[in-house]
Amino acid sequence: MGLWHVFYEDWQMECCGTPFSVGDEVSWPLLLLDADIVLGGGWRDQLTEVAGPVEDVAGVRMVREETGLPVALGADPDAEEDRRPQPGSRARSVGLLSVERHGARWPEAGGRVRAVQVLTQTWAETAPGSRTYGPVAGKRGLRAVERCPRWFTETEGERAADGRGRRSRESGVVVTLDVPGTDSRLSRAVREARGIPQRAEPGVETRGIEAADLTALLETLSTATPPRRPTGRARRRHAGA
């Protein structure tokens, strides 16, 4: 079984979704998005790499990931031309896996929910007093929950130094999905954290560990805070040293 970070946006859930809990079995159509255009970019732990042959399924460009995960490839709506890999080729792409409930249909990925985190995103006015808001890149937090909410909340924040209004909005959830018959970079990270050899069969990383302990471990592998840079000052070199 492979572990995959999946972003389920608030509007997708509020419009057409069904709330779920840790431990539930679910099945979703997955779309790989350019992470730089999702909530202003600045994603880190939640990025996913997929690789495999590209095919056309009822007009949808898909990658059959090498370990079995079916993923549709998202197109940039602002691009003048479609730069996605062509059917018949092989692709290796890094992006943000998301649930897509609208438009065309394609094969879904089914698995067990291992962790759920509500994502809170900071939004700021495009100009002071404009009342038009956009996401602030990288300004987000994650909060572990047992169940995905049906509705998401928004609160007013303090104005920025330049006078622009700010809001804190629950913009969706980050889910860790355990998909049978697959393997992933996240699964390899869990094996490493648990001291399991990488040559072990995929899926062993979720065995022999309590569900709550696995969820807690997965939370450490899905953070919103960039790693700190070293703060120590370089040692001064003396003449003649």
PDB file of C-alpha atoms in Angstrom:
ATOM      1  CA  MET A   1       0.000   0.000   0.000  1.00  0.00           C
ATOM      2  CA  GLY A   2       1.267   3.470  -0.854  1.00  0.00           C
ATOM      3  CA  LEU A   3       0.707   6.664   1.136  1.00  0.00           C
ATOM      4  CA  TRP A   4      -0.246   9.787  -0.798  1.00  0.00           C
ATOM      5  CA  HIS A   5      -0.932  13.376   0.281  1.00  0.00           C
ATOM      6  CA  VAL A   6      -4.197  14.576  -1.326  1.00  0.00           C
ATOM      7  CA  PHE A   7      -5.614  18.099  -1.140  1.00  0.00           C
ATOM      8  CA  TYR A   8      -9.419  18.260  -0.952  1.00  0.00           C
ATOM      9  CA  GLU A   9     -10.428  21.898  -1.511  1.00  0.00           C
ATOM     10  CA  ASP A  10     -13.153  23.489   0.582  1.00  0.00           C
ATOM     11  CA  TRP A  11     -15.430  24.333  -2.340  1.00  0.00           C
ATOM     12  CA  GLN A  12     -15.160  20.810  -3.732  1.00  0.00           C
ATOM     13  CA  MET A  13     -16.347  19.384  -0.410  1.00  0.00           C
ATOM     14  CA  GLU A  14     -19.062  21.994   0.184  1.00  0.00           C
ATOM     15  CA  CYS A  15     -20.431  21.581  -3.326  1.00  0.00           C
ATOM     16  CA  CYS A  16     -20.342  17.879  -4.011  1.00  0.00           C
ATOM     17  CA  GLY A  17     -18.348  16.052  -1.352  1.00  0.00           C
ATOM     18  CA  THR A  18     -19.166  13.593   1.413  1.00  0.00           C
ATOM     19  CA  PRO A  19     -17.387  14.082   4.757  1.00  0.00           C
ATOM     20  CA  PHE A  20     -15.111  11.247   5.841  1.00  0.00           C
ATOM     21  CA  SER A  21     -13.113  10.232   8.912  1.00  0.00           C
ATOM     22  CA  VAL A  22      -9.727   8.715   9.652  1.00  0.00           C
ATOM     23  CA  GLY A  23     -10.031   4.987   8.948  1.00  0.00           C
ATOM     24  CA  ASP A  24     -12.744   5.339   6.279  1.00  0.00           C
ATOM     25  CA  GLU A  25     -12.461   3.698   2.866  1.00  0.00           C
ATOM     26  CA  VAL A  26     -12.916   6.252   0.060  1.00  0.00           C
ATOM     27  CA  SER A  27     -12.619   6.449  -3.719  1.00  0.00           C
ATOM     28  CA  TRP A  28     -11.743   9.712  -5.488  1.00  0.00           C
ATOM     29  CA  PRO A  29     -10.777  10.968  -8.966  1.00  0.00           C
ATOM     30  CA  LEU A  30      -7.290  12.443  -8.506  1.00  0.00           C
ATOM     31  CA  LEU A  31      -5.890  15.368 -10.475  1.00  0.00           C
ATOM     32  CA  LEU A  32      -2.239  16.452 -10.377  1.00  0.00           C
ATOM     33  CA  LEU A  33      -2.075  20.248 -10.273  1.00  0.00           C
ATOM     34  CA  ASP A  34       0.787  22.685 -10.708  1.00  0.00           C
ATOM     35  CA  ALA A  35       1.435  23.485  -7.042  1.00  0.00           C
ATOM     36  CA  ASP A  36       2.511  27.044  -7.879  1.00  0.00           C
ATOM     37  CA  ILE A  37      -1.030  27.981  -8.920  1.00  0.00           C
ATOM     38  CA  VAL A  38      -2.795  26.436  -5.886  1.00  0.00           C
ATOM     39  CA  LEU A  39      -3.378  28.980  -3.103  1.00  0.00           C
ATOM     40  CA  GLY A  40      -0.421  31.057  -4.226  1.00  0.00           C
ATOM     41  CA  GLY A  41       2.152  28.245  -4.128  1.00  0.00           C
ATOM     42  CA  GLY A  42       4.693  27.716  -1.372  1.00  0.00           C
ATOM     43  CA  TRP A  43       3.896  24.007  -0.902  1.00  0.00           C
ATOM     44  CA  ARG A  44       6.561  21.679   0.475  1.00  0.00           C
ATOM     45  CA  ASP A  45       5.803  18.386   2.225  1.00  0.00           C
ATOM     46  CA  GLN A  46       2.570  17.835   0.305  1.00  0.00           C
ATOM     47  CA  LEU A  47       4.171  17.639  -3.148  1.00  0.00           C
ATOM     48  CA  THR A  48       3.858  14.352  -5.028  1.00  0.00           C
ATOM     49  CA  GLU A  49       5.924  12.866  -7.837  1.00  0.00           C
ATOM     50  CA  VAL A  50       4.237  10.589 -10.357  1.00  0.00           C
ATOM     51  CA  ALA A  51       5.877   8.769 -13.250  1.00  0.00           C
ATOM     52  CA  GLY A  52       4.550   6.440 -15.911  1.00  0.00           C
ATOM     53  CA  PRO A  53       3.004   6.151 -19.370  1.00  0.00           C
ATOM     54  CA  VAL A  54       0.574   8.841 -20.532  1.00  0.00           C
ATOM     55  CA  GLU A  55      -2.759   7.823 -22.012  1.00  0.00           C
ATOM     56  CA  ASP A  56      -6.003   9.413 -23.119  1.00  0.00           C
ATOM     57  CA  VAL A  57      -9.079   8.182 -21.244  1.00  0.00           C
ATOM     58  CA  ALA A  58     -12.322   9.599 -22.652  1.00  0.00           C
ATOM     59  CA  GLY A  59     -10.565  12.880 -23.435  1.00  0.00           C
ATOM     60  CA  VAL A  60      -8.707  13.065 -20.112  1.00  0.00           C
ATOM     61  CA  ARG A  61      -4.893  13.098 -20.128  1.00  0.00           C
ATOM     62  CA  MET A  62      -3.780  10.537 -17.518  1.00  0.00           C
ATOM     63  CA  VAL A  63      -0.650   8.994 -16.082  1.00  0.00           C
ATOM     64  CA  ARG A  64      -0.776   5.382 -14.964  1.00  0.00           C
ATOM     65  CA  GLU A  65       1.749   5.839 -12.191  1.00  0.00           C
ATOM     66  CA  GLU A  66       4.460   3.171 -12.233  1.00  0.00           C
ATOM     67  CA  THR A  67       3.156   1.646  -8.998  1.00  0.00           C
ATOM     68  CA  GLY A  68      -0.497   1.736 -10.097  1.00  0.00           C
ATOM     69  CA  LEU A  69      -2.003   5.066  -9.010  1.00  0.00           C
ATOM     70  CA  PRO A  70      -4.366   6.538 -11.682  1.00  0.00           C
ATOM     71  CA  VAL A  71      -3.808  10.312 -11.952  1.00  0.00           C
ATOM     72  CA  ALA A  72      -5.202  12.889 -14.372  1.00  0.00           C
ATOM     73  CA  LEU A  73      -2.857  15.682 -15.448  1.00  0.00           C
ATOM     74  CA  GLY A  74      -4.152  19.199 -14.890  1.00  0.00           C
ATOM     75  CA  ALA A  75      -3.656  21.901 -17.517  1.00  0.00           C
ATOM     76  CA  ASP A  76      -2.766  25.511 -16.743  1.00  0.00           C
ATOM     77  CA  PRO A  77      -5.943  27.484 -17.588  1.00  0.00           C
ATOM     78  CA  ASP A  78      -3.884  30.628 -18.276  1.00  0.00           C
ATOM     79  CA  ALA A  79      -1.366  28.979 -20.601  1.00  0.00           C
ATOM     80  CA  GLU A  80      -1.604  29.788 -24.320  1.00  0.00           C
ATOM     81  CA  GLU A  81      -0.817  26.183 -25.256  1.00  0.00           C
ATOM     82  CA  ASP A  82      -1.255  22.790 -23.646  1.00  0.00           C
ATOM     83  CA  ARG A  83       2.177  21.724 -22.426  1.00  0.00           C
ATOM     84  CA  ARG A  84       1.115  18.442 -20.905  1.00  0.00           C
ATOM     85  CA  PRO A  85       2.894  15.302 -22.171  1.00  0.00           C
ATOM     86  CA  GLN A  86       1.273  13.615 -25.130  1.00  0.00           C
ATOM     87  CA  PRO A  87      -0.503  10.229 -24.997  1.00  0.00           C
ATOM     88  CA  GLY A  88       1.937   7.431 -25.784  1.00  0.00           C
ATOM     89  CA  SER A  89       4.841   9.175 -24.086  1.00  0.00           C
ATOM     90  CA  ARG A  90       6.206   8.721 -20.583  1.00  0.00           C
ATOM     91  CA  ALA A  91       6.013  11.478 -18.014  1.00  0.00           C
ATOM     92  CA  ARG A  92       7.556  12.330 -14.666  1.00  0.00           C
ATOM     93  CA  SER A  93       5.752  15.189 -12.956  1.00  0.00           C
ATOM     94  CA  VAL A  94       5.773  16.815  -9.528  1.00  0.00           C
ATOM     95  CA  GLY A  95       2.687  18.613  -8.265  1.00  0.00           C
ATOM     96  CA  LEU A  96      -0.177  18.635  -5.812  1.00  0.00           C
ATOM     97  CA  LEU A  97      -2.618  15.724  -5.881  1.00  0.00           C
ATOM     98  CA  SER A  98      -6.184  16.992  -5.541  1.00  0.00           C
ATOM     99  CA  VAL A  99      -9.725  15.646  -5.619  1.00  0.00           C
ATOM    100  CA  GLU A 100     -11.669  16.817  -8.689  1.00  0.00           C
ATOM    101  CA  ARG A 101     -15.440  16.306  -8.656  1.00  0.00           C
ATOM    102  CA  HIS A 102     -16.379  18.403 -11.679  1.00  0.00           C
ATOM    103  CA  GLY A 103     -16.170  18.010 -15.436  1.00  0.00           C
ATOM    104  CA  ALA A 104     -14.948  14.836 -17.131  1.00  0.00           C
ATOM    105  CA  ARG A 105     -14.751  11.433 -15.472  1.00  0.00           C
ATOM    106  CA  TRP A 106     -11.759   9.124 -15.149  1.00  0.00           C
ATOM    107  CA  PRO A 107     -10.759   6.067 -13.077  1.00  0.00           C
ATOM    108  CA  GLU A 108     -10.691   6.749  -9.339  1.00  0.00           C
ATOM    109  CA  ALA A 109      -8.109   5.865  -6.714  1.00  0.00           C
ATOM    110  CA  GLY A 110      -9.511   3.990  -3.735  1.00  0.00           C
ATOM    111  CA  GLY A 111      -7.930   3.542  -0.330  1.00  0.00           C
ATOM    112  CA  ARG A 112      -8.068   4.136   3.412  1.00  0.00           C
ATOM    113  CA  VAL A 113      -7.848   7.558   5.042  1.00  0.00           C
ATOM    114  CA  ARG A 114      -4.888   7.523   7.424  1.00  0.00           C
ATOM    115  CA  ALA A 115      -4.791  11.218   8.455  1.00  0.00           C
ATOM    116  CA  VAL A 116      -6.801  14.423   7.947  1.00  0.00           C
ATOM    117  CA  GLN A 117      -5.516  17.980   8.446  1.00  0.00           C
ATOM    118  CA  VAL A 118      -7.599  21.134   8.037  1.00  0.00           C
ATOM    119  CA  LEU A 119      -5.613  23.676   6.037  1.00  0.00           C
ATOM    120  CA  THR A 120      -6.015  27.313   7.104  1.00  0.00           C
ATOM    121  CA  GLN A 121      -4.821  29.814   4.486  1.00  0.00           C
ATOM    122  CA  THR A 122      -4.105  33.518   4.924  1.00  0.00           C
ATOM    123  CA  TRP A 123      -5.778  35.758   2.338  1.00  0.00           C
ATOM    124  CA  ALA A 124      -5.002  39.454   1.856  1.00  0.00           C
ATOM    125  CA  GLU A 125      -6.631  42.324  -0.027  1.00  0.00           C
ATOM    126  CA  THR A 126      -5.091  42.960  -3.417  1.00  0.00           C
ATOM    127  CA  ALA A 127      -4.965  46.655  -2.400  1.00  0.00           C
ATOM    128  CA  PRO A 128      -5.967  48.480   0.810  1.00  0.00           C
ATOM    129  CA  GLY A 129      -9.757  48.750   0.917  1.00  0.00           C
ATOM    130  CA  SER A 130     -10.301  46.747  -2.285  1.00  0.00           C
ATOM    131  CA  ARG A 131     -12.305  44.000  -0.513  1.00  0.00           C
ATOM    132  CA  THR A 132     -10.884  41.654  -3.164  1.00  0.00           C
ATOM    133  CA  TYR A 133      -8.730  38.981  -1.592  1.00  0.00           C
ATOM    134  CA  GLY A 134      -6.027  36.639  -2.833  1.00  0.00           C
ATOM    135  CA  PRO A 135      -4.050  33.876  -1.085  1.00  0.00           C
ATOM    136  CA  VAL A 136      -0.703  34.796   0.473  1.00  0.00           C
ATOM    137  CA  ALA A 137       1.924  32.343  -0.766  1.00  0.00           C
ATOM    138  CA  GLY A 138       3.123  29.959   1.914  1.00  0.00           C
ATOM    139  CA  LYS A 139       1.088  31.582   4.714  1.00  0.00           C
ATOM    140  CA  ARG A 140      -0.887  28.584   5.902  1.00  0.00           C
ATOM    141  CA  GLY A 141      -1.268  26.210   8.809  1.00  0.00           C
ATOM    142  CA  LEU A 142      -2.405  22.626   9.336  1.00  0.00           C
ATOM    143  CA  ARG A 143      -4.544  21.250  12.161  1.00  0.00           C
ATOM    144  CA  ALA A 144      -5.107  17.549  12.697  1.00  0.00           C
ATOM    145  CA  VAL A 145      -8.751  16.408  12.941  1.00  0.00           C
ATOM    146  CA  GLU A 146     -10.535  13.065  13.066  1.00  0.00           C
ATOM    147  CA  ARG A 147     -13.173  14.002  10.483  1.00  0.00           C
ATOM    148  CA  CYS A 148     -13.273  16.265   7.451  1.00  0.00           C
ATOM    149  CA  PRO A 149     -15.792  19.076   7.980  1.00  0.00           C
ATOM    150  CA  ARG A 150     -18.717  19.559   5.607  1.00  0.00           C
ATOM    151  CA  TRP A 151     -18.447  23.335   5.853  1.00  0.00           C
ATOM    152  CA  PHE A 152     -15.396  25.533   6.321  1.00  0.00           C
ATOM    153  CA  THR A 153     -15.009  28.764   8.282  1.00  0.00           C
ATOM    154  CA  GLU A 154     -13.423  32.165   7.715  1.00  0.00           C
ATOM    155  CA  THR A 155     -12.348  34.854  10.205  1.00  0.00           C
ATOM    156  CA  GLU A 156     -11.173  38.441   9.842  1.00  0.00           C
ATOM    157  CA  GLY A 157      -7.549  39.066  10.751  1.00  0.00           C
ATOM    158  CA  GLU A 158      -5.459  42.105  11.621  1.00  0.00           C
ATOM    159  CA  ARG A 159      -4.582  44.482   8.817  1.00  0.00           C
ATOM    160  CA  ALA A 160      -1.130  44.170   7.338  1.00  0.00           C
ATOM    161  CA  ALA A 161       1.464  46.919   7.792  1.00  0.00           C
ATOM    162  CA  ASP A 162       0.580  48.307   4.358  1.00  0.00           C
ATOM    163  CA  GLY A 163      -3.094  48.661   5.315  1.00  0.00           C
ATOM    164  CA  ARG A 164      -4.410  45.662   3.434  1.00  0.00           C
ATOM    165  CA  GLY A 165      -7.105  43.639   5.163  1.00  0.00           C
ATOM    166  CA  ARG A 166      -6.429  40.008   5.957  1.00  0.00           C
ATOM    167  CA  ARG A 167      -8.575  36.936   6.447  1.00  0.00           C
ATOM    168  CA  SER A 168      -7.898  33.465   7.746  1.00  0.00           C
ATOM    169  CA  ARG A 169      -9.857  30.898   5.758  1.00  0.00           C
ATOM    170  CA  GLU A 170     -10.170  27.153   6.125  1.00  0.00           C
ATOM    171  CA  SER A 171      -9.442  26.307   2.497  1.00  0.00           C
ATOM    172  CA  GLY A 172      -9.738  22.532   2.550  1.00  0.00           C
ATOM    173  CA  VAL A 173      -8.070  19.473   4.035  1.00  0.00           C
ATOM    174  CA  VAL A 174      -4.848  17.601   3.388  1.00  0.00           C
ATOM    175  CA  VAL A 175      -5.560  13.877   3.491  1.00  0.00           C
ATOM    176  CA  THR A 176      -3.092  11.007   3.699  1.00  0.00           C
ATOM    177  CA  LEU A 177      -4.581   8.272   1.528  1.00  0.00           C
ATOM    178  CA  ASP A 178      -3.342   4.666   1.726  1.00  0.00           C
ATOM    179  CA  VAL A 179      -3.845   3.136  -1.743  1.00  0.00           C
ATOM    180  CA  PRO A 180      -3.412  -0.654  -2.169  1.00  0.00           C
ATOM    181  CA  GLY A 181      -0.936  -1.883  -4.753  1.00  0.00           C
ATOM    182  CA  THR A 182       1.058   1.361  -4.929  1.00  0.00           C
ATOM    183  CA  ASP A 183       4.244   2.800  -3.453  1.00  0.00           C
ATOM    184  CA  SER A 184       5.313   6.407  -2.970  1.00  0.00           C
ATOM    185  CA  ARG A 185       7.969   8.784  -1.743  1.00  0.00           C
ATOM    186  CA  LEU A 186       5.858   9.333   1.382  1.00  0.00           C
ATOM    187  CA  SER A 187       5.747   5.582   2.052  1.00  0.00           C
ATOM    188  CA  ARG A 188       9.535   5.459   1.775  1.00  0.00           C
ATOM    189  CA  ALA A 189       9.790   8.331   4.260  1.00  0.00           C
ATOM    190  CA  VAL A 190       7.600   6.416   6.731  1.00  0.00           C
ATOM    191  CA  ARG A 191       9.731   3.291   6.318  1.00  0.00           C
ATOM    192  CA  GLU A 192      12.840   5.360   7.012  1.00  0.00           C
ATOM    193  CA  ALA A 193      11.258   6.990  10.089  1.00  0.00           C
ATOM    194  CA  ARG A 194      10.299   3.564  11.469  1.00  0.00           C
ATOM    195  CA  GLY A 195      13.682   2.011  10.732  1.00  0.00           C
ATOM    196  CA  ILE A 196      12.280  -0.361   8.096  1.00  0.00           C
ATOM    197  CA  PRO A 197      14.651  -1.281   5.230  1.00  0.00           C
ATOM    198  CA  GLN A 198      13.651   0.261   1.911  1.00  0.00           C
ATOM    199  CA  ARG A 199      13.950  -3.124   0.235  1.00  0.00           C
ATOM    200  CA  ALA A 200      10.960  -4.311   2.284  1.00  0.00           C
ATOM    201  CA  GLU A 201       7.718  -4.845   0.392  1.00  0.00           C
ATOM    202  CA  PRO A 202       5.466  -1.777  -0.035  1.00  0.00           C
ATOM    203  CA  GLY A 203       2.807  -1.593   2.666  1.00  0.00           C
ATOM    204  CA  VAL A 204       4.922  -2.955   5.498  1.00  0.00           C
ATOM    205  CA  GLU A 205       5.327   0.612   6.794  1.00  0.00           C
ATOM    206  CA  THR A 206       1.706   0.680   8.038  1.00  0.00           C
ATOM    207  CA  ARG A 207       1.809  -2.716   9.748  1.00  0.00           C
ATOM    208  CA  GLY A 208       2.438  -3.291  13.431  1.00  0.00           C
ATOM    209  CA  ILE A 209       1.719   0.293  14.418  1.00  0.00           C
ATOM    210  CA  GLU A 210      -1.349   1.634  16.184  1.00  0.00           C
ATOM    211  CA  ALA A 211      -3.592   3.797  13.998  1.00  0.00           C
ATOM    212  CA  ALA A 212      -3.171   6.800  16.302  1.00  0.00           C
ATOM    213  CA  ASP A 213       0.629   6.441  16.253  1.00  0.00           C
ATOM    214  CA  LEU A 214       0.653   6.215  12.463  1.00  0.00           C
ATOM    215  CA  THR A 215      -1.524   9.329  12.205  1.00  0.00           C
ATOM    216  CA  ALA A 216       0.835  11.206  14.545  1.00  0.00           C
ATOM    217  CA  LEU A 217       3.850  10.140  12.473  1.00  0.00           C
ATOM    218  CA  LEU A 218       2.167  11.207   9.239  1.00  0.00           C
ATOM    219  CA  GLU A 219       1.468  14.649  10.711  1.00  0.00           C
ATOM    220  CA  THR A 220       5.215  15.176  11.115  1.00  0.00           C
ATOM    221  CA  LEU A 221       5.597  14.461   7.403  1.00  0.00           C
ATOM    222  CA  SER A 222       2.921  16.987   6.379  1.00  0.00           C
ATOM    223  CA  THR A 223       3.866  20.399   7.726  1.00  0.00           C
ATOM    224  CA  ALA A 224       3.362  23.958   6.547  1.00  0.00           C
ATOM    225  CA  THR A 225       6.456  25.520   8.124  1.00  0.00           C
ATOM    226  CA  PRO A 226       9.641  25.725   6.033  1.00  0.00           C
ATOM    227  CA  PRO A 227      12.731  24.225   7.663  1.00  0.00           C
ATOM    228  CA  ARG A 228      14.733  26.715   9.688  1.00  0.00           C
ATOM    229  CA  ARG A 229      18.070  27.866   8.392  1.00  0.00           C
ATOM    230  CA  PRO A 230      21.076  27.579  10.697  1.00  0.00           C
ATOM    231  CA  THR A 231      21.308  30.662  12.910  1.00  0.00           C
ATOM    232  CA  GLY A 232      24.797  30.142  14.325  1.00  0.00           C
ATOM    233  CA  ARG A 233      27.400  32.646  13.210  1.00  0.00           C
ATOM    234  CA  ALA A 234      30.363  31.423  11.236  1.00  0.00           C
ATOM    235  CA  ARG A 235      33.525  31.185  13.306  1.00  0.00           C
ATOM    236  CA  ARG A 236      35.855  34.086  12.571  1.00  0.00           C
ATOM    237  CA  ARG A 237      39.138  33.096  11.013  1.00  0.00           C
ATOM    238  CA  HIS A 238      42.248  34.779  12.439  1.00  0.00           C
ATOM    239  CA  ALA A 239      45.200  35.870  10.398  1.00  0.00           C
ATOM    240  CA  GLY A 240      47.712  33.101  10.092  1.00  0.00           C
ATOM    241  CA  ALA A 241      45.140  30.391  10.886  1.00  0.00           C
TER     242      ALA A 241
END
